[in-house]
mmCIF file of C-alpha atoms in Angstrom:
data_model
loop_
_atom_site.group_PDB
_atom_site.id
_atom_site.type_symbol
_atom_site.label_atom_id
_atom_site.label_comp_id
_atom_site.label_asym_id
_atom_site.label_seq_id
_atom_site.Cartn_x
_atom_site.Cartn_y
_atom_site.Cartn_z
ATOM 1 C CA MET A 39 -22.279 -10.485 -5.627
ATOM 2 C CA ARG A 40 -18.975 -10.401 -7.072
ATOM 3 C CA ILE A 41 -16.821 -9.523 -3.997
ATOM 4 C CA PRO A 42 -15.101 -8.639 -5.990
ATOM 5 C CA TYR A 43 -15.134 -10.522 -9.415
ATOM 6 C CA ARG A 44 -11.905 -12.675 -9.778
ATOM 7 C CA VAL A 45 -9.074 -10.486 -11.078
ATOM 8 C CA ARG A 46 -7.163 -11.885 -14.038
ATOM 9 C CA ILE A 47 -3.720 -12.493 -12.285
ATOM 10 C CA ALA A 48 -1.996 -12.664 -15.469
ATOM 11 C CA ALA A 49 -2.994 -8.949 -16.187
ATOM 12 C CA GLU A 50 -1.796 -8.213 -12.455
ATOM 13 C CA ALA A 51 1.232 -10.032 -12.034
ATOM 14 C CA ASP A 52 4.738 -8.379 -12.333
ATOM 15 C CA PRO A 53 7.396 -11.094 -12.756
ATOM 16 C CA THR A 54 10.201 -8.681 -12.169
ATOM 17 C CA TYR A 55 9.513 -8.237 -8.493
ATOM 18 C CA GLY A 56 6.074 -9.243 -7.397
ATOM 19 C CA THR A 57 2.431 -9.446 -7.986
ATOM 20 C CA GLY A 58 0.467 -6.278 -9.123
ATOM 21 C CA CYS A 59 3.422 -4.051 -9.182
ATOM 22 C CA GLU A 60 4.128 -3.478 -12.603
ATOM 23 C CA GLY A 61 6.566 -0.994 -14.066
ATOM 24 C CA THR A 62 5.551 2.650 -14.409
ATOM 25 C CA THR A 63 7.450 6.001 -14.549
ATOM 26 C CA ALA A 64 7.276 9.459 -16.572
ATOM 27 C CA ILE A 65 6.454 12.740 -18.587
ATOM 28 C CA VAL A 66 6.645 16.414 -19.350
ATOM 29 C CA ASP A 67 10.331 17.409 -20.431
ATOM 30 C CA GLU A 68 13.098 14.992 -21.067
ATOM 31 C CA PRO A 69 14.034 13.357 -17.816
ATOM 32 C CA PRO A 70 17.685 13.096 -16.463
ATOM 33 C CA ASP A 71 19.032 9.983 -17.507
ATOM 34 C CA ALA A 72 17.567 6.784 -15.975
ATOM 35 C CA LEU A 73 15.307 8.651 -13.189
ATOM 36 C CA TYR A 74 12.185 8.066 -15.011
ATOM 37 C CA ASP A 75 10.459 6.688 -18.191
ATOM 38 C CA PRO A 76 8.263 9.101 -20.052
ATOM 39 C CA ALA A 77 6.216 6.410 -21.770
ATOM 40 C CA SER A 78 4.926 5.174 -18.563
ATOM 41 C CA HIS A 79 3.042 8.451 -17.826
ATOM 42 C CA GLU A 80 0.959 11.029 -19.274
ATOM 43 C CA ALA A 81 -0.116 14.631 -19.052
ATOM 44 C CA LEU A 82 -2.492 15.800 -16.322
ATOM 45 C CA VAL A 83 -6.145 16.303 -17.389
ATOM 46 C CA ASP A 84 -7.275 19.909 -17.355
ATOM 47 C CA ALA A 85 -9.772 19.569 -14.420
ATOM 48 C CA PRO A 86 -9.790 22.056 -11.779
ATOM 49 C CA TRP A 87 -10.088 20.764 -8.308
ATOM 50 C CA ASN A 88 -13.889 20.684 -7.382
ATOM 51 C CA VAL A 89 -14.847 19.359 -4.075
ATOM 52 C CA THR A 90 -18.516 18.772 -5.194
ATOM 53 C CA ARG A 91 -17.237 16.747 -8.052
ATOM 54 C CA VAL A 92 -15.072 14.742 -5.804
ATOM 55 C CA GLY A 93 -18.012 14.062 -3.513
ATOM 56 C CA ALA A 94 -20.044 12.794 -6.667
ATOM 57 C CA ALA A 95 -17.632 10.640 -8.148
ATOM 58 C CA VAL A 96 -16.737 8.772 -4.594
ATOM 59 C CA ARG A 97 -20.605 8.079 -4.355
ATOM 60 C CA GLU A 98 -20.670 6.899 -8.026
ATOM 61 C CA ILE A 99 -17.756 4.527 -7.372
ATOM 62 C CA VAL A 100 -19.439 3.097 -4.216
ATOM 63 C CA SER A 101 -22.674 2.715 -5.956
ATOM 64 C CA GLU A 102 -21.401 0.883 -8.746
ATOM 65 C CA ALA A 103 -19.409 -1.508 -6.533
ATOM 66 C CA GLU A 104 -22.219 -2.208 -4.508
ATOM 67 C CA GLU A 105 -24.418 -2.899 -7.565
ATOM 68 C CA ALA A 106 -21.645 -5.405 -8.741
ATOM 69 C CA PHE A 107 -22.090 -7.317 -5.399
ATOM 70 C CA ASP A 108 -22.913 -10.863 -5.930
ATOM 71 C CA GLU A 109 -23.649 -13.358 -2.896
ATOM 72 C CA ASP A 110 -22.432 -16.388 -4.456
ATOM 73 C CA PRO A 111 -20.033 -15.590 -7.447
ATOM 74 C CA GLU A 112 -18.486 -18.164 -9.839
ATOM 75 C CA PRO A 113 -15.687 -18.514 -10.142
ATOM 76 C CA PRO A 114 -14.902 -18.017 -6.286
ATOM 77 C CA PRO A 115 -13.812 -14.559 -5.688
ATOM 78 C CA LEU A 116 -10.530 -13.316 -4.299
ATOM 79 C CA THR A 117 -10.775 -12.927 -0.719
ATOM 80 C CA ALA A 118 -7.652 -11.282 0.753
ATOM 81 C CA LEU A 119 -6.841 -7.595 1.427
ATOM 82 C CA TYR A 120 -4.717 -6.718 -1.659
ATOM 83 C CA LEU A 121 -6.861 -7.743 -4.580
ATOM 84 C CA GLY A 122 -9.871 -9.213 -2.960
ATOM 85 C CA ALA A 123 -13.222 -8.795 -1.181
ATOM 86 C CA ALA A 124 -11.661 -8.015 2.214
ATOM 87 C CA GLY A 125 -9.885 -4.995 0.801
ATOM 88 C CA MET A 126 -13.114 -4.040 -0.914
ATOM 89 C CA ILE A 127 -15.247 -4.162 2.266
ATOM 90 C CA TRP A 128 -12.632 -2.355 4.163
ATOM 91 C CA ALA A 129 -12.873 0.508 1.682
ATOM 92 C CA LEU A 130 -16.544 0.610 1.640
ATOM 93 C CA ASP A 131 -16.660 0.573 5.333
ATOM 94 C CA GLU A 132 -13.979 3.488 5.622
ATOM 95 C CA LEU A 133 -15.928 5.510 3.113
ATOM 96 C CA ALA A 134 -19.156 5.087 5.068
ATOM 97 C CA ARG A 135 -17.617 6.030 8.363
ATOM 98 C CA ARG A 136 -16.293 9.166 6.829
ATOM 99 C CA ASP A 137 -19.861 10.128 5.558
ATOM 100 C CA ALA A 138 -18.594 10.100 2.049
ATOM 101 C CA ALA A 139 -21.356 7.354 1.184
ATOM 102 C CA GLU A 140 -24.366 5.398 2.380
ATOM 103 C CA LEU A 141 -24.055 1.644 2.012
ATOM 104 C CA ARG A 142 -27.058 -0.397 1.023
ATOM 105 C CA ARG A 143 -26.270 -3.444 3.164
ATOM 106 C CA ASP A 144 -24.392 -4.511 6.048
ATOM 107 C CA TYR A 145 -20.974 -6.181 5.139
ATOM 108 C CA ALA A 146 -20.277 -7.443 8.325
ATOM 109 C CA PRO A 147 -21.763 -11.071 7.605
ATOM 110 C CA VAL A 148 -19.953 -11.220 4.345
ATOM 111 C CA ALA A 149 -16.603 -10.207 6.027
ATOM 112 C CA ALA A 150 -17.171 -12.915 8.768
ATOM 113 C CA GLY A 151 -17.385 -15.518 6.203
ATOM 114 C CA LEU A 152 -14.425 -14.567 3.828
ATOM 115 C CA LEU A 153 -11.997 -16.676 5.856
ATOM 116 C CA ASP A 154 -13.851 -19.897 5.118
ATOM 117 C CA ARG A 155 -13.807 -18.884 1.502
ATOM 118 C CA HIS A 156 -10.042 -18.110 1.524
ATOM 119 C CA LEU A 157 -9.242 -21.532 2.978
ATOM 120 C CA THR A 158 -11.339 -23.281 0.738
ATOM 121 C CA ALA A 159 -9.940 -21.433 -2.360
ATOM 122 C CA PRO A 160 -6.663 -19.318 -1.266
ATOM 123 C CA ASP A 161 -6.046 -16.404 -3.679
ATOM 124 C CA PHE A 162 -2.402 -17.584 -4.577
ATOM 125 C CA GLY A 163 -1.052 -21.024 -4.261
ATOM 126 C CA GLU A 164 -2.770 -24.132 -2.735
ATOM 127 C CA GLU A 165 -2.577 -23.442 0.781
ATOM 128 C CA ALA A 166 -3.665 -20.350 2.759
ATOM 129 C CA VAL A 167 -0.917 -18.248 4.371
ATOM 130 C CA PRO A 168 -1.036 -15.923 7.391
ATOM 131 C CA SER A 169 -0.033 -12.835 5.571
ATOM 132 C CA LEU A 170 -1.685 -9.420 5.981
ATOM 133 C CA LEU A 171 -2.175 -8.365 2.374
ATOM 134 C CA MET A 172 -2.219 -11.816 0.559
ATOM 135 C CA GLY A 173 -3.750 -13.946 3.535
ATOM 136 C CA GLU A 174 -5.668 -14.553 6.552
ATOM 137 C CA THR A 175 -4.479 -11.935 8.817
ATOM 138 C CA GLY A 176 -5.803 -9.281 6.459
ATOM 139 C CA ILE A 177 -9.008 -10.915 6.210
ATOM 140 C CA LEU A 178 -9.543 -11.599 10.006
ATOM 141 C CA LEU A 179 -8.583 -7.960 10.801
ATOM 142 C CA VAL A 180 -11.416 -6.515 8.560
ATOM 143 C CA ALA A 181 -13.866 -8.788 10.077
ATOM 144 C CA ASP A 182 -12.950 -7.746 13.340
ATOM 145 C CA ARG A 183 -13.224 -4.180 12.376
ATOM 146 C CA LEU A 184 -17.050 -4.651 11.313
ATOM 147 C CA ALA A 185 -17.975 -7.069 14.149
ATOM 148 C CA PRO A 186 -15.621 -7.849 16.868
ATOM 149 C CA ASP A 187 -15.512 -11.390 18.034
ATOM 150 C CA ALA A 188 -13.446 -13.102 20.672
ATOM 151 C CA ASP A 189 -12.743 -16.406 18.995
ATOM 152 C CA ARG A 190 -11.935 -14.427 15.726
ATOM 153 C CA ARG A 191 -9.365 -12.376 17.812
ATOM 154 C CA LYS A 192 -7.857 -15.531 19.261
ATOM 155 C CA LEU A 193 -7.227 -16.830 15.597
ATOM 156 C CA LEU A 194 -6.053 -13.589 14.436
ATOM 157 C CA LEU A 195 -3.339 -13.259 17.093
ATOM 158 C CA GLU A 196 -2.135 -17.171 16.184
ATOM 159 C CA ARG A 197 -2.099 -16.193 12.566
ATOM 160 C CA ILE A 198 -0.055 -13.165 13.535
ATOM 161 C CA ARG A 199 2.571 -15.331 15.572
ATOM 162 C CA ALA A 200 2.622 -17.972 12.858
ATOM 163 C CA ASN A 201 4.155 -15.623 10.443
ATOM 164 C CA VAL A 202 6.838 -14.352 12.534
ATOM 165 C CA GLY A 203 10.081 -15.594 10.763
ATOM 166 C CA HIS A 204 8.702 -15.393 7.034
ATOM 167 C CA GLU A 205 11.614 -15.275 4.785
ATOM 168 C CA SER A 206 10.075 -12.472 2.648
ATOM 169 C CA ASN A 207 10.825 -9.618 5.216
ATOM 170 C CA GLU A 208 8.281 -7.518 3.780
ATOM 171 C CA LEU A 209 4.816 -5.967 4.146
ATOM 172 C CA MET A 210 2.757 -7.976 1.566
ATOM 173 C CA TRP A 211 3.715 -11.740 2.869
ATOM 174 C CA GLY A 212 6.100 -11.389 5.757
ATOM 175 C CA THR A 213 6.484 -10.659 9.474
ATOM 176 C CA PRO A 214 6.222 -6.819 8.876
ATOM 177 C CA GLY A 215 2.759 -6.939 7.409
ATOM 178 C CA THR A 216 1.490 -9.225 10.165
ATOM 179 C CA ALA A 217 3.365 -6.830 12.860
ATOM 180 C CA LEU A 218 1.422 -3.998 11.235
ATOM 181 C CA ALA A 219 -1.830 -6.003 12.162
ATOM 182 C CA ALA A 220 -0.677 -6.693 15.767
ATOM 183 C CA HIS A 221 -0.002 -2.979 16.096
ATOM 184 C CA ALA A 222 -3.341 -2.051 14.664
ATOM 185 C CA MET A 223 -4.994 -4.401 17.322
ATOM 186 C CA LEU A 224 -3.081 -2.984 19.939
ATOM 187 C CA GLN A 225 -4.622 0.513 19.038
ATOM 188 C CA ARG A 226 -7.996 -0.971 18.624
ATOM 189 C CA THR A 227 -8.188 -2.849 21.934
ATOM 190 C CA GLY A 228 -5.197 -1.679 24.276
ATOM 191 C CA GLU A 229 -4.703 -5.377 25.060
ATOM 192 C CA GLU A 230 -1.452 -6.468 26.335
ATOM 193 C CA ARG A 231 -1.336 -9.874 24.206
ATOM 194 C CA TRP A 232 -1.245 -7.651 21.001
ATOM 195 C CA ARG A 233 1.626 -5.336 22.414
ATOM 196 C CA ASP A 234 3.646 -8.830 22.867
ATOM 197 C CA ALA A 235 2.639 -10.042 19.443
ATOM 198 C CA TRP A 236 4.102 -6.909 18.070
ATOM 199 C CA LEU A 237 7.318 -7.164 20.181
ATOM 200 C CA GLU A 238 7.833 -10.644 19.068
ATOM 201 C CA SER A 239 7.371 -9.724 15.416
ATOM 202 C CA ALA A 240 9.594 -6.535 15.780
ATOM 203 C CA GLU A 241 12.492 -8.502 17.402
ATOM 204 C CA GLN A 242 12.473 -10.691 14.470
ATOM 205 C CA ILE A 243 12.319 -7.863 11.935
ATOM 206 C CA TRP A 244 15.104 -6.245 13.758
ATOM 207 C CA ALA A 245 17.151 -9.105 13.868
ATOM 208 C CA GLU A 246 16.993 -9.757 10.015
ATOM 209 C CA TRP A 247 17.800 -5.964 9.367
ATOM 210 C CA GLY A 248 21.545 -6.055 7.871
ATOM 211 C CA SER A 249 21.714 -9.654 8.154
ATOM 212 C CA ASP A 250 23.637 -9.723 4.939
ATOM 213 C CA PRO A 251 26.957 -7.625 5.542
ATOM 214 C CA ASP A 252 27.191 -6.588 2.066
ATOM 215 C CA TYR A 253 23.821 -4.838 2.455
ATOM 216 C CA PRO A 254 23.929 -3.481 6.185
ATOM 217 C CA ASP A 255 21.079 -1.143 6.051
ATOM 218 C CA LEU A 256 18.688 -3.243 3.851
ATOM 219 C CA TRP A 257 16.436 -6.531 4.663
ATOM 220 C CA GLU A 258 16.901 -9.580 2.340
ATOM 221 C CA GLN A 259 13.787 -10.668 0.722
ATOM 222 C CA ASP A 260 13.190 -14.288 -0.414
ATOM 223 C CA LEU A 261 10.376 -13.499 -2.686
ATOM 224 C CA TYR A 262 8.904 -15.594 -5.714
ATOM 225 C CA GLY A 263 11.818 -17.926 -5.948
ATOM 226 C CA ARG A 264 14.267 -14.981 -5.962
ATOM 227 C CA THR A 265 16.630 -13.323 -3.332
ATOM 228 C CA ILE A 266 16.443 -9.424 -3.425
ATOM 229 C CA HIS A 267 17.133 -6.586 -1.522
ATOM 230 C CA ALA A 268 14.155 -4.386 -2.165
ATOM 231 C CA VAL A 269 13.785 -0.520 -1.502
ATOM 232 C CA GLY A 270 10.065 0.298 -1.658
ATOM 233 C CA PRO A 271 7.228 -0.165 0.855
ATOM 234 C CA VAL A 272 5.260 -3.076 -0.474
ATOM 235 C CA HIS A 273 8.441 -5.545 -0.718
ATOM 236 C CA GLY A 274 11.321 -3.793 0.928
ATOM 237 C CA PHE A 275 13.174 -1.341 3.097
ATOM 238 C CA ALA A 276 10.551 1.335 3.344
ATOM 239 C CA GLY A 277 7.738 -0.709 4.532
ATOM 240 C CA SER A 278 9.804 -2.557 7.260
ATOM 241 C CA VAL A 279 11.065 0.584 8.385
ATOM 242 C CA LEU A 280 7.632 1.951 8.657
ATOM 243 C CA VAL A 281 6.416 -0.922 10.599
ATOM 244 C CA LEU A 282 9.120 -0.200 13.273
ATOM 245 C CA TRP A 283 8.404 3.605 13.143
ATOM 246 C CA ARG A 284 4.883 2.998 13.961
ATOM 247 C CA GLY A 285 5.673 1.089 16.961
ATOM 248 C CA ARG A 286 8.527 3.285 18.048
ATOM 249 C CA ASP A 287 7.001 3.775 21.537
ATOM 250 C CA LEU A 288 7.293 0.092 21.945
ATOM 251 C CA LEU A 289 10.679 -0.225 20.344
ATOM 252 C CA GLY A 290 12.554 1.828 22.858
ATOM 253 C CA ALA A 291 14.657 4.793 22.593
ATOM 254 C CA GLU A 292 18.179 3.371 21.755
ATOM 255 C CA ARG A 293 16.735 1.334 18.954
ATOM 256 C CA THR A 294 14.678 4.295 17.643
ATOM 257 C CA GLU A 295 17.767 6.371 17.456
ATOM 258 C CA GLU A 296 19.536 3.627 15.568
ATOM 259 C CA LEU A 297 16.477 3.209 13.099
ATOM 260 C CA VAL A 298 16.648 7.239 12.515
ATOM 261 C CA ARG A 299 20.446 6.833 11.594
ATOM 262 C CA ARG A 300 20.138 3.982 9.473
ATOM 263 C CA VAL A 301 17.189 5.318 7.400
ATOM 264 C CA ALA A 302 18.837 8.665 6.863
ATOM 265 C CA ARG A 303 22.116 6.803 5.578
ATOM 266 C CA ALA A 304 20.290 4.211 3.528
ATOM 267 C CA THR A 305 18.003 6.575 1.829
ATOM 268 C CA ALA A 306 21.084 8.980 1.045
ATOM 269 C CA GLU A 307 23.234 6.159 -0.243
ATOM 270 C CA LEU A 308 20.440 4.607 -2.352
ATOM 271 C CA ALA A 309 19.300 7.769 -3.913
ATOM 272 C CA GLN A 310 19.586 8.298 -7.529
ATOM 273 C CA VAL A 311 19.649 12.344 -7.744
ATOM 274 C CA ASP A 312 20.118 14.847 -10.804
ATOM 275 C CA ASP A 313 19.163 18.284 -11.189
ATOM 276 C CA GLY A 314 16.900 18.621 -8.268
ATOM 277 C CA LEU A 315 15.093 15.176 -8.922
ATOM 278 C CA ALA A 316 15.514 11.947 -6.891
ATOM 279 C CA ASN A 317 14.634 8.361 -7.393
ATOM 280 C CA TRP A 318 15.204 5.041 -5.535
ATOM 281 C CA PRO A 319 15.825 1.680 -7.322
ATOM 282 C CA PRO A 320 13.145 -1.118 -6.972
ATOM 283 C CA ALA A 321 15.774 -3.378 -5.855
ATOM 284 C CA LEU A 322 19.608 -3.627 -5.864
ATOM 285 C CA GLU A 323 19.683 -6.722 -7.917
ATOM 286 C CA PRO A 324 18.864 -6.577 -11.844
ATOM 287 C CA PRO A 325 15.242 -7.167 -12.868
ATOM 288 C CA ARG A 326 14.378 -10.257 -14.548
ATOM 289 C CA ARG A 327 13.283 -8.442 -17.668
ATOM 290 C CA GLU A 328 15.064 -5.626 -19.646
ATOM 291 C CA GLY A 329 13.688 -2.345 -19.365
ATOM 292 C CA GLN A 330 12.134 -2.487 -15.943
ATOM 293 C CA THR A 331 14.833 -0.831 -13.787
ATOM 294 C CA VAL A 332 13.277 2.448 -13.192
ATOM 295 C CA ARG A 333 9.955 2.877 -11.408
ATOM 296 C CA VAL A 334 8.159 5.801 -10.215
ATOM 297 C CA GLN A 335 5.084 4.624 -8.259
ATOM 298 C CA TRP A 336 3.914 3.816 -4.563
ATOM 299 C CA CYS A 337 5.051 0.086 -4.666
ATOM 300 C CA HIS A 338 8.661 0.699 -6.225
ATOM 301 C CA GLY A 339 10.293 4.202 -6.466
ATOM 302 C CA ALA A 340 10.182 7.735 -5.288
ATOM 303 C CA PRO A 341 6.479 8.078 -4.333
ATOM 304 C CA GLY A 342 6.589 5.074 -2.028
ATOM 305 C CA VAL A 343 9.775 6.064 -0.331
ATOM 306 C CA VAL A 344 8.712 9.576 0.225
ATOM 307 C CA ALA A 345 5.113 8.521 1.349
ATOM 308 C CA SER A 346 6.598 5.951 4.041
ATOM 309 C CA LEU A 347 9.717 7.749 5.143
ATOM 310 C CA VAL A 348 9.518 11.594 4.781
ATOM 311 C CA GLY A 349 10.470 13.056 8.303
ATOM 312 C CA LEU A 350 13.109 10.323 8.714
ATOM 313 C CA MET A 351 15.063 10.927 5.506
ATOM 314 C CA GLU A 352 16.773 14.101 4.556
ATOM 315 C CA ASP A 353 14.142 16.799 3.792
ATOM 316 C CA GLU A 354 16.227 17.795 0.786
ATOM 317 C CA LEU A 355 15.910 14.015 -0.810
ATOM 318 C CA ALA A 356 12.048 13.937 0.089
ATOM 319 C CA LEU A 357 11.459 17.028 -1.629
ATOM 320 C CA ALA A 358 13.514 15.971 -4.651
ATOM 321 C CA GLY A 359 11.595 12.733 -4.841
ATOM 322 C CA GLY A 360 8.359 14.569 -4.602
ATOM 323 C CA GLU A 361 9.485 16.777 -7.451
ATOM 324 C CA LEU A 362 10.559 13.795 -9.641
ATOM 325 C CA THR A 363 6.739 12.275 -8.936
ATOM 326 C CA TRP A 364 5.280 15.612 -10.035
ATOM 327 C CA ARG A 365 7.435 15.880 -12.958
ATOM 328 C CA ALA A 366 6.900 12.275 -14.140
ATOM 329 C CA GLY A 367 3.096 12.976 -14.075
ATOM 330 C CA PRO A 368 0.174 10.634 -13.559
ATOM 331 C CA LEU A 369 0.872 6.935 -14.451
ATOM 332 C CA VAL A 370 -0.650 5.597 -17.597
ATOM 333 C CA LYS A 371 -1.569 2.375 -15.840
ATOM 334 C CA GLY A 372 -4.623 3.908 -13.941
ATOM 335 C CA GLY A 373 -5.913 5.504 -11.012
ATOM 336 C CA GLY A 374 -5.038 2.868 -8.234
ATOM 337 C CA LEU A 375 -2.932 2.898 -5.314
ATOM 338 C CA CYS A 376 -0.210 0.206 -5.487
ATOM 339 C CA HIS A 377 1.034 1.253 -9.058
ATOM 340 C CA GLY A 378 -1.381 4.060 -9.942
ATOM 341 C CA THR A 379 -1.682 7.655 -10.067
ATOM 342 C CA ALA A 380 -3.588 7.803 -6.528
ATOM 343 C CA GLY A 381 -0.731 6.021 -4.580
ATOM 344 C CA ASN A 382 1.704 8.398 -6.200
ATOM 345 C CA GLY A 383 -0.273 11.554 -4.843
ATOM 346 C CA TYR A 384 0.430 10.139 -1.282
ATOM 347 C CA ALA A 385 3.706 11.549 -1.615
ATOM 348 C CA PHE A 386 2.328 15.045 -2.238
ATOM 349 C CA LEU A 387 -0.089 14.579 0.867
ATOM 350 C CA LYS A 388 2.802 13.561 3.093
ATOM 351 C CA LEU A 389 5.036 16.488 2.001
ATOM 352 C CA PHE A 390 2.020 18.831 2.583
ATOM 353 C CA ARG A 391 1.644 17.479 6.121
ATOM 354 C CA HIS A 392 5.556 17.598 6.727
ATOM 355 C CA THR A 393 6.064 21.040 5.247
ATOM 356 C CA GLY A 394 2.609 22.932 5.535
ATOM 357 C CA ASP A 395 3.412 24.063 1.682
ATOM 358 C CA GLU A 396 0.055 24.200 0.125
ATOM 359 C CA ARG A 397 1.756 23.720 -3.408
ATOM 360 C CA TRP A 398 2.242 19.902 -2.511
ATOM 361 C CA LEU A 399 -1.637 19.872 -1.467
ATOM 362 C CA GLU A 400 -2.412 21.647 -4.777
ATOM 363 C CA ARG A 401 -0.434 18.621 -6.536
ATOM 364 C CA ALA A 402 -2.058 16.150 -4.577
ATOM 365 C CA ARG A 403 -5.422 17.484 -5.769
ATOM 366 C CA ALA A 404 -4.456 17.609 -9.296
ATOM 367 C CA PHE A 405 -3.480 14.025 -9.405
ATOM 368 C CA ALA A 406 -6.886 13.083 -7.644
ATOM 369 C CA MET A 407 -8.715 14.746 -10.564
ATOM 370 C CA HIS A 408 -6.962 12.807 -13.059
ATOM 371 C CA ALA A 409 -7.305 9.677 -11.033
ATOM 372 C CA LEU A 410 -10.919 9.989 -10.867
ATOM 373 C CA ALA A 411 -10.888 10.699 -14.771
ATOM 374 C CA GLN A 412 -8.937 7.635 -15.199
ATOM 375 C CA VAL A 413 -11.561 5.608 -13.177
ATOM 376 C CA GLU A 414 -14.324 7.063 -15.321
ATOM 377 C CA ALA A 415 -12.648 6.400 -18.714
ATOM 378 C CA ALA A 416 -11.985 2.678 -17.744
ATOM 379 C CA ARG A 417 -15.428 2.372 -16.684
ATOM 380 C CA ALA A 418 -16.796 3.558 -19.888
ATOM 381 C CA GLU A 419 -14.157 1.404 -21.852
ATOM 382 C CA PHE A 420 -14.930 -1.847 -19.955
ATOM 383 C CA GLY A 421 -18.288 -1.197 -18.809
ATOM 384 C CA ARG A 422 -17.751 -1.738 -15.229
ATOM 385 C CA GLY A 423 -15.396 -0.682 -12.435
ATOM 386 C CA ARG A 424 -12.474 -2.436 -10.951
ATOM 387 C CA TYR A 425 -13.321 -4.099 -7.485
ATOM 388 C CA SER A 426 -10.176 -4.085 -5.317
ATOM 389 C CA LEU A 427 -8.721 -1.831 -2.908
ATOM 390 C CA TRP A 428 -4.957 -1.680 -3.906
ATOM 391 C CA THR A 429 -5.475 -1.705 -7.788
ATOM 392 C CA GLY A 430 -9.171 -0.581 -7.978
ATOM 393 C CA ASP A 431 -11.503 2.210 -7.819
ATOM 394 C CA VAL A 432 -12.254 2.222 -4.027
ATOM 395 C CA GLY A 433 -8.567 2.951 -3.372
ATOM 396 C CA THR A 434 -8.874 6.154 -5.691
ATOM 397 C CA ALA A 435 -11.926 7.295 -3.880
ATOM 398 C CA ILE A 436 -10.213 7.047 -0.532
ATOM 399 C CA TYR A 437 -7.403 9.185 -1.880
ATOM 400 C CA ALA A 438 -9.745 11.690 -3.482
ATOM 401 C CA LEU A 439 -11.295 12.057 -0.238
ATOM 402 C CA ASP A 440 -7.995 12.476 1.692
ATOM 403 C CA CYS A 441 -7.313 15.352 -0.496
ATOM 404 C CA ILE A 442 -10.250 17.358 0.787
ATOM 405 C CA ASP A 443 -8.674 17.866 3.985
ATOM 406 C CA GLY A 444 -5.277 16.812 3.437
ATOM 407 C CA ARG A 445 -5.022 13.333 5.225
ATOM 408 C CA ALA A 446 -1.933 11.470 4.231
ATOM 409 C CA ASP A 447 -2.762 7.904 5.892
ATOM 410 C CA VAL A 448 -2.217 5.275 3.081
ATOM 411 C CA PRO A 449 -5.210 2.918 3.269
ATOM 412 C CA THR A 450 -4.507 -0.134 5.638
ATOM 413 C CA ILE A 451 -0.756 0.785 5.869
ATOM 414 C CA ALA A 452 -0.891 4.161 7.771
ATOM 415 C CA VAL A 453 -4.382 3.679 8.867
ATOM 416 C CA PHE A 454 -6.559 0.404 9.790
#
């Protein structure tokens, strides 16, 4: 099995702000200055919404992925949730649970063995890390979903607590990500120990919020050898807020009220608004490379901010962020979640759920048809699919499925 094949990290890495989040941004008419970049986007395909076609495309993605399964791949595969086998297995299991596909094998034994593979050959660096998306916590969480095990749960709790105080203060590597895992386990089991782990993590996240007096509503991220104040969900403000908001019943009324005030203030102050459109910068610091200051993608920019914070930010700003995402058009980069067309579409689904306006569901479906066309075109060009959750085909499949009934739960962030 290629579970999945080893991704070429050089092709995925973005030295500007983080792994897998390359710049992207815009199309159609000439944009207002600095809100988006037309060269990073493309026109929508002429493909009307078709549920039958969506179902067939999802089954084809699953079938192609299972055919690529290799029990003993060389070189060793990536294993973590973001680019590796844990994310792939989670997605296949999710699609099967929703009756969108029938799997050919039981992946529970594979998921159970991923941690040992990861410890032997960590995805990034020489040592394994406890993180959700890039390390041990996400791998253990997937294994528990497929086959709960008492010893594995004990280890998972240890890894969540080991990550409290991580200097990155964001979802991918830091305490917010592993706090999300604690909350998922609390929902899964109802056990008090997971509540305690979430509260311990949340206390750390809260203590770091605005620790830099120059940025009272943001977190400081020490990330990839650089200190920044990022805004989007994967590396910044929106993701950390989302974690606290998910656990608001545990956070308490006073802190929840303060959270709502600070989010409304920060999203308004950081927004770049022009002619009914709104975007947010990747970070407040200059990028490492010229020409990377504007993004319109889930990880950095309006789509991720809207998908994470709609209902907490001003409705006018959320709608303007959605309009920018639609005006920009699908991403040239591909159909995936983190920095692709499907990820951007979750902003439309969130706005549909928030407003009830069918126009947003129609837009989400248009992006789904385009993202599926991008998957098909890439497979034809390269002779195989892309086997990862956050940057590959199965993430696109889940998004397309969500567009059938208007679900707005971003995989492994809003639902686990």
